[in-house]
Amino acid sequence: MVMFRDREHAGELLGQLVNHRIDDVQNAIVLALPRGGVPVGAKVAQRLDLPLDVYLVRKLGVPGHREYAMGAIASGGVQVLNTSAIERLRITPKAVAETVQRELAELERREKAYRIGRPPLDLVGMAVILVDDGIATGSTMRAAIEAIRINKARTTTVAVPVAPRATVSAIERTVDRMVVLETPDPFYAVGSHYVDFTQTSEDEVRQLLAEAAQDNDLLRNTDN
């Protein structure tokens, strides 16, 4: 069942496959979902010689049942609400607003912690490659896809090392391209396909993004 030594190994393999699947990387960017997606995304960005940035998404959980999403917020002030779920569950506007404010505070905290003053990269007209260390249900990734669309990206590609077939089928209908290394059946959990699935720390995320920022500057200077 194990397929990858660690996230770096998964990222190296994923970067090779993405490189073969994507011909046009002009005005493209790799966006990694923190925290575990950042080490994977860093390797993909290195393989493709593309800029890397982090893309934060926070699920808006239903009060009392936070695992059930009634929407999501994402980097750039994007807010997506599942109005049908909110109406069906009779969630009050006050409860929605309180949930949004709580998750927004955590998103802003993480933005500051990860970026250290660096602004997010502009996504308008960009070919975005969304990367994570794996997908299970896909709720967070679907929220990210919707947020990227709102941010007026030119195209959206989802690239992950491992995901269940049903989730892949559902997501690939909403994006321009989906790249997955493995779709095991049965699928139990993302971590079961890694030898080392140690939680990625915020310090590691900051370090990888700082290194990527230097690479991004080199890429811009080369283009000029």
mmCIF file of C-alpha atoms in Angstrom:
data_model
loop_
_atom_site.group_PDB
_atom_site.id
_atom_site.type_symbol
_atom_site.label_atom_id
_atom_site.label_comp_id
_atom_site.label_asym_id
_atom_site.label_seq_id
_atom_site.Cartn_x
_atom_site.Cartn_y
_atom_site.Cartn_z
ATOM 1 C CA MET A 1 0.000 0.000 0.000
ATOM 2 C CA VAL A 2 2.860 2.427 0.761
ATOM 3 C CA MET A 3 3.886 4.395 -2.316
ATOM 4 C CA PHE A 4 6.012 7.334 -1.140
ATOM 5 C CA ARG A 5 8.937 7.691 1.257
ATOM 6 C CA ASP A 6 7.842 11.167 2.292
ATOM 7 C CA ARG A 7 6.282 14.318 0.843
ATOM 8 C CA GLU A 8 9.500 15.338 -0.918
ATOM 9 C CA HIS A 9 9.656 11.984 -2.710
ATOM 10 C CA ALA A 10 5.983 12.311 -3.683
ATOM 11 C CA GLY A 11 6.627 15.830 -4.964
ATOM 12 C CA GLU A 12 9.542 14.705 -7.119
ATOM 13 C CA LEU A 13 7.451 11.970 -8.746
ATOM 14 C CA LEU A 14 4.458 14.270 -9.137
ATOM 15 C CA GLY A 15 6.605 16.986 -10.699
ATOM 16 C CA GLN A 16 7.820 14.550 -13.343
ATOM 17 C CA LEU A 17 4.268 13.543 -14.248
ATOM 18 C CA VAL A 18 2.984 17.118 -14.324
ATOM 19 C CA ASN A 19 5.921 18.051 -16.559
ATOM 20 C CA HIS A 20 4.833 15.386 -19.055
ATOM 21 C CA ARG A 21 1.142 16.315 -18.891
ATOM 22 C CA ILE A 22 1.410 20.095 -19.189
ATOM 23 C CA ASP A 23 2.911 21.582 -22.329
ATOM 24 C CA ASP A 24 2.300 25.289 -21.808
ATOM 25 C CA VAL A 25 3.623 26.688 -18.531
ATOM 26 C CA GLN A 26 3.660 30.318 -19.648
ATOM 27 C CA ASN A 27 2.248 32.562 -16.904
ATOM 28 C CA ALA A 28 1.840 29.542 -14.636
ATOM 29 C CA ILE A 29 2.169 29.225 -10.867
ATOM 30 C CA VAL A 30 2.160 26.386 -8.338
ATOM 31 C CA LEU A 31 -0.150 26.975 -5.381
ATOM 32 C CA ALA A 32 0.280 24.573 -2.461
ATOM 33 C CA LEU A 33 -2.342 23.920 0.205
ATOM 34 C CA PRO A 34 -0.767 24.113 3.663
ATOM 35 C CA ARG A 35 0.633 22.587 5.468
ATOM 36 C CA GLY A 36 1.375 19.187 3.965
ATOM 37 C CA GLY A 37 0.988 20.336 0.383
ATOM 38 C CA VAL A 38 3.847 22.809 0.605
ATOM 39 C CA PRO A 39 6.769 20.300 0.567
ATOM 40 C CA VAL A 40 5.075 18.514 -2.350
ATOM 41 C CA GLY A 41 4.380 21.761 -4.189
ATOM 42 C CA ALA A 42 7.948 22.958 -3.667
ATOM 43 C CA LYS A 43 9.291 19.934 -5.563
ATOM 44 C CA VAL A 44 6.727 20.371 -8.339
ATOM 45 C CA ALA A 45 7.619 24.057 -8.703
ATOM 46 C CA GLN A 46 11.344 23.224 -8.830
ATOM 47 C CA ARG A 47 10.787 20.593 -11.509
ATOM 48 C CA LEU A 48 8.781 22.983 -13.693
ATOM 49 C CA ASP A 49 10.827 26.121 -12.908
ATOM 50 C CA LEU A 50 7.681 27.882 -11.743
ATOM 51 C CA PRO A 51 6.881 30.282 -8.909
ATOM 52 C CA LEU A 52 5.501 28.745 -5.716
ATOM 53 C CA ASP A 53 3.022 30.270 -3.328
ATOM 54 C CA VAL A 54 0.777 29.027 -0.558
ATOM 55 C CA TYR A 55 -3.006 29.083 -0.933
ATOM 56 C CA LEU A 56 -4.972 29.076 2.278
ATOM 57 C CA VAL A 57 -8.472 27.656 2.500
ATOM 58 C CA ARG A 58 -10.512 27.396 5.694
ATOM 59 C CA LYS A 59 -13.632 25.268 5.806
ATOM 60 C CA LEU A 60 -16.698 26.869 7.393
ATOM 61 C CA GLY A 61 -18.056 24.089 9.562
ATOM 62 C CA VAL A 62 -21.700 23.850 10.568
ATOM 63 C CA PRO A 63 -22.102 24.907 14.236
ATOM 64 C CA GLY A 64 -22.111 21.757 16.351
ATOM 65 C CA HIS A 65 -20.983 19.647 13.387
ATOM 66 C CA ARG A 66 -17.788 21.356 12.254
ATOM 67 C CA GLU A 67 -16.746 18.458 10.015
ATOM 68 C CA TYR A 68 -19.710 19.263 7.747
ATOM 69 C CA ALA A 69 -18.966 22.241 5.511
ATOM 70 C CA MET A 70 -21.435 25.040 4.894
ATOM 71 C CA GLY A 71 -18.860 26.946 2.875
ATOM 72 C CA ALA A 72 -15.257 28.075 2.858
ATOM 73 C CA ILE A 73 -13.048 31.138 2.847
ATOM 74 C CA ALA A 74 -9.770 31.435 1.002
ATOM 75 C CA SER A 75 -6.796 33.703 0.406
ATOM 76 C CA GLY A 76 -7.628 37.003 -1.248
ATOM 77 C CA GLY A 77 -10.870 37.570 0.633
ATOM 78 C CA VAL A 78 -12.793 34.872 -1.243
ATOM 79 C CA GLN A 79 -15.899 33.547 0.507
ATOM 80 C CA VAL A 80 -18.000 30.668 -0.809
ATOM 81 C CA LEU A 81 -21.235 29.737 0.991
ATOM 82 C CA ASN A 82 -23.388 26.656 0.463
ATOM 83 C CA THR A 83 -26.680 28.521 0.697
ATOM 84 C CA SER A 84 -28.801 25.414 0.186
ATOM 85 C CA ALA A 85 -27.133 23.693 3.157
ATOM 86 C CA ILE A 86 -27.470 26.829 5.287
ATOM 87 C CA GLU A 87 -31.181 27.108 4.499
ATOM 88 C CA ARG A 88 -31.840 23.380 4.918
ATOM 89 C CA LEU A 89 -30.138 23.277 8.317
ATOM 90 C CA ARG A 90 -31.711 26.599 9.345
ATOM 91 C CA ILE A 91 -28.404 28.159 10.271
ATOM 92 C CA THR A 92 -28.936 31.760 11.290
ATOM 93 C CA PRO A 93 -27.083 34.654 9.618
ATOM 94 C CA LYS A 94 -25.533 35.404 13.028
ATOM 95 C CA ALA A 95 -24.140 31.857 13.311
ATOM 96 C CA VAL A 96 -22.748 32.058 9.777
ATOM 97 C CA ALA A 97 -21.133 35.432 10.490
ATOM 98 C CA GLU A 98 -19.573 34.160 13.728
ATOM 99 C CA THR A 99 -18.133 31.125 11.953
ATOM 100 C CA VAL A 100 -16.749 33.292 9.142
ATOM 101 C CA GLN A 101 -15.099 35.665 11.614
ATOM 102 C CA ARG A 102 -13.526 32.821 13.598
ATOM 103 C CA GLU A 103 -12.094 31.099 10.535
ATOM 104 C CA LEU A 104 -11.056 34.418 8.984
ATOM 105 C CA ALA A 105 -9.009 35.214 12.088
ATOM 106 C CA GLU A 106 -7.201 31.869 11.792
ATOM 107 C CA LEU A 107 -6.668 32.328 8.047
ATOM 108 C CA GLU A 108 -5.196 35.789 8.603
ATOM 109 C CA ARG A 109 -2.957 34.442 11.371
ATOM 110 C CA ARG A 110 -1.606 31.772 9.047
ATOM 111 C CA GLU A 111 -1.190 34.252 6.192
ATOM 112 C CA LYS A 112 1.000 36.421 8.409
ATOM 113 C CA ALA A 113 2.894 33.426 9.781
ATOM 114 C CA TYR A 114 3.656 31.961 6.365
ATOM 115 C CA ARG A 115 4.220 35.054 4.232
ATOM 116 C CA ILE A 116 6.188 37.193 6.707
ATOM 117 C CA GLY A 117 5.162 40.386 4.925
ATOM 118 C CA ARG A 118 5.282 39.035 1.366
ATOM 119 C CA PRO A 119 2.105 39.763 -0.609
ATOM 120 C CA PRO A 120 0.278 36.920 -2.373
ATOM 121 C CA LEU A 121 1.053 36.475 -6.058
ATOM 122 C CA ASP A 122 -1.508 37.843 -8.526
ATOM 123 C CA LEU A 123 -3.585 35.039 -10.055
ATOM 124 C CA VAL A 124 -5.461 36.973 -12.739
ATOM 125 C CA GLY A 125 -4.847 35.317 -16.098
ATOM 126 C CA MET A 126 -2.503 32.730 -14.592
ATOM 127 C CA ALA A 127 -2.417 28.999 -15.226
ATOM 128 C CA VAL A 128 -2.732 27.704 -11.664
ATOM 129 C CA ILE A 129 -1.471 24.292 -10.529
ATOM 130 C CA LEU A 130 -3.066 23.443 -7.179
ATOM 131 C CA VAL A 131 -1.030 20.926 -5.169
ATOM 132 C CA ASP A 132 -1.662 18.982 -1.974
ATOM 133 C CA ASP A 133 -0.079 15.884 -0.410
ATOM 134 C CA GLY A 134 -3.216 13.904 -1.206
ATOM 135 C CA ILE A 135 -6.998 14.110 -1.304
ATOM 136 C CA ALA A 136 -9.564 12.111 0.646
ATOM 137 C CA THR A 137 -13.064 13.600 0.428
ATOM 138 C CA GLY A 138 -11.893 16.605 -1.570
ATOM 139 C CA SER A 139 -13.924 19.252 0.261
ATOM 140 C CA THR A 140 -10.962 21.549 0.886
ATOM 141 C CA MET A 141 -9.679 21.170 -2.665
ATOM 142 C CA ARG A 142 -13.108 21.928 -4.123
ATOM 143 C CA ALA A 143 -13.238 25.119 -2.066
ATOM 144 C CA ALA A 144 -9.793 26.080 -3.358
ATOM 145 C CA ILE A 145 -10.876 25.427 -6.950
ATOM 146 C CA GLU A 146 -13.903 27.689 -6.548
ATOM 147 C CA ALA A 147 -11.760 30.392 -4.961
ATOM 148 C CA ILE A 148 -9.222 30.203 -7.787
ATOM 149 C CA ARG A 149 -12.034 30.602 -10.308
ATOM 150 C CA ILE A 150 -13.283 33.695 -8.498
ATOM 151 C CA ASN A 151 -9.730 35.067 -8.624
ATOM 152 C CA LYS A 152 -9.945 34.888 -12.456
ATOM 153 C CA ALA A 153 -7.202 32.372 -13.114
ATOM 154 C CA ARG A 154 -6.857 31.381 -16.785
ATOM 155 C CA THR A 155 -6.795 27.640 -16.137
ATOM 156 C CA THR A 156 -6.808 25.365 -13.115
ATOM 157 C CA THR A 157 -4.914 22.097 -12.756
ATOM 158 C CA VAL A 158 -5.122 19.935 -9.634
ATOM 159 C CA ALA A 159 -2.035 17.790 -8.978
ATOM 160 C CA VAL A 160 -1.775 15.340 -6.061
ATOM 161 C CA PRO A 161 0.193 12.163 -5.368
ATOM 162 C CA VAL A 162 -2.770 10.065 -4.239
ATOM 163 C CA ALA A 163 -6.574 10.206 -4.136
ATOM 164 C CA PRO A 164 -9.536 7.805 -4.272
ATOM 165 C CA ARG A 165 -11.044 7.200 -7.700
ATOM 166 C CA ALA A 166 -14.471 8.566 -6.808
ATOM 167 C CA THR A 167 -13.002 11.842 -5.582
ATOM 168 C CA VAL A 168 -10.837 12.160 -8.692
ATOM 169 C CA SER A 169 -13.880 11.631 -10.914
ATOM 170 C CA ALA A 170 -15.820 14.319 -9.057
ATOM 171 C CA ILE A 171 -13.036 16.905 -9.058
ATOM 172 C CA GLU A 172 -11.771 16.449 -12.606
ATOM 173 C CA ARG A 173 -15.161 17.594 -13.923
ATOM 174 C CA THR A 174 -14.599 20.999 -12.299
ATOM 175 C CA VAL A 175 -11.062 21.761 -13.507
ATOM 176 C CA ASP A 176 -9.173 21.986 -16.777
ATOM 177 C CA ARG A 177 -6.831 19.127 -15.868
ATOM 178 C CA MET A 178 -6.210 16.736 -13.001
ATOM 179 C CA VAL A 179 -2.936 14.889 -12.465
ATOM 180 C CA VAL A 180 -2.794 12.038 -9.924
ATOM 181 C CA LEU A 181 -0.003 9.525 -9.434
ATOM 182 C CA GLU A 182 -2.050 6.807 -7.710
ATOM 183 C CA THR A 183 -5.754 6.052 -7.208
ATOM 184 C CA PRO A 184 -5.702 3.017 -4.882
ATOM 185 C CA ASP A 185 -8.785 0.911 -4.319
ATOM 186 C CA PRO A 186 -9.675 0.520 -1.543
ATOM 187 C CA PHE A 187 -8.579 3.908 -0.241
ATOM 188 C CA TYR A 188 -8.250 4.370 3.524
ATOM 189 C CA ALA A 189 -6.328 7.563 4.264
ATOM 190 C CA VAL A 190 -3.733 9.771 2.607
ATOM 191 C CA GLY A 191 -1.148 9.049 5.311
ATOM 192 C CA SER A 192 -1.332 5.297 4.777
ATOM 193 C CA HIS A 193 0.452 5.763 1.448
ATOM 194 C CA TYR A 194 3.540 7.406 2.992
ATOM 195 C CA VAL A 195 6.323 5.822 5.014
ATOM 196 C CA ASP A 196 6.926 9.175 6.718
ATOM 197 C CA PHE A 197 3.795 11.296 7.073
ATOM 198 C CA THR A 198 5.056 13.472 9.901
ATOM 199 C CA GLN A 199 3.029 16.655 10.203
ATOM 200 C CA THR A 200 4.588 19.564 8.339
ATOM 201 C CA SER A 201 5.417 22.369 10.785
ATOM 202 C CA GLU A 202 4.735 26.051 10.294
ATOM 203 C CA ASP A 203 8.493 26.654 10.461
ATOM 204 C CA GLU A 204 9.014 24.265 7.552
ATOM 205 C CA VAL A 205 6.302 26.017 5.553
ATOM 206 C CA ARG A 206 7.917 29.392 6.215
ATOM 207 C CA GLN A 207 11.340 28.123 5.189
ATOM 208 C CA LEU A 208 10.090 26.579 1.946
ATOM 209 C CA LEU A 209 8.158 29.724 1.036
ATOM 210 C CA ALA A 210 11.143 31.955 1.832
ATOM 211 C CA GLU A 211 13.341 29.831 -0.436
ATOM 212 C CA ALA A 212 10.650 29.912 -3.107
ATOM 213 C CA ALA A 213 10.409 33.712 -2.861
ATOM 214 C CA GLN A 214 14.120 33.958 -3.726
ATOM 215 C CA ASP A 215 13.573 31.604 -6.664
ATOM 216 C CA ASN A 216 10.564 33.666 -7.754
ATOM 217 C CA ASP A 217 12.733 36.805 -7.827
ATOM 218 C CA LEU A 218 15.323 34.979 -9.940
ATOM 219 C CA LEU A 219 12.608 33.842 -12.360
ATOM 220 C CA ARG A 220 11.280 37.395 -12.728
ATOM 221 C CA ASN A 221 14.774 38.785 -13.321
ATOM 222 C CA THR A 222 15.443 36.092 -15.947
ATOM 223 C CA ASP A 223 12.178 36.910 -17.727
ATOM 224 C CA ASN A 224 13.130 40.561 -17.809
#
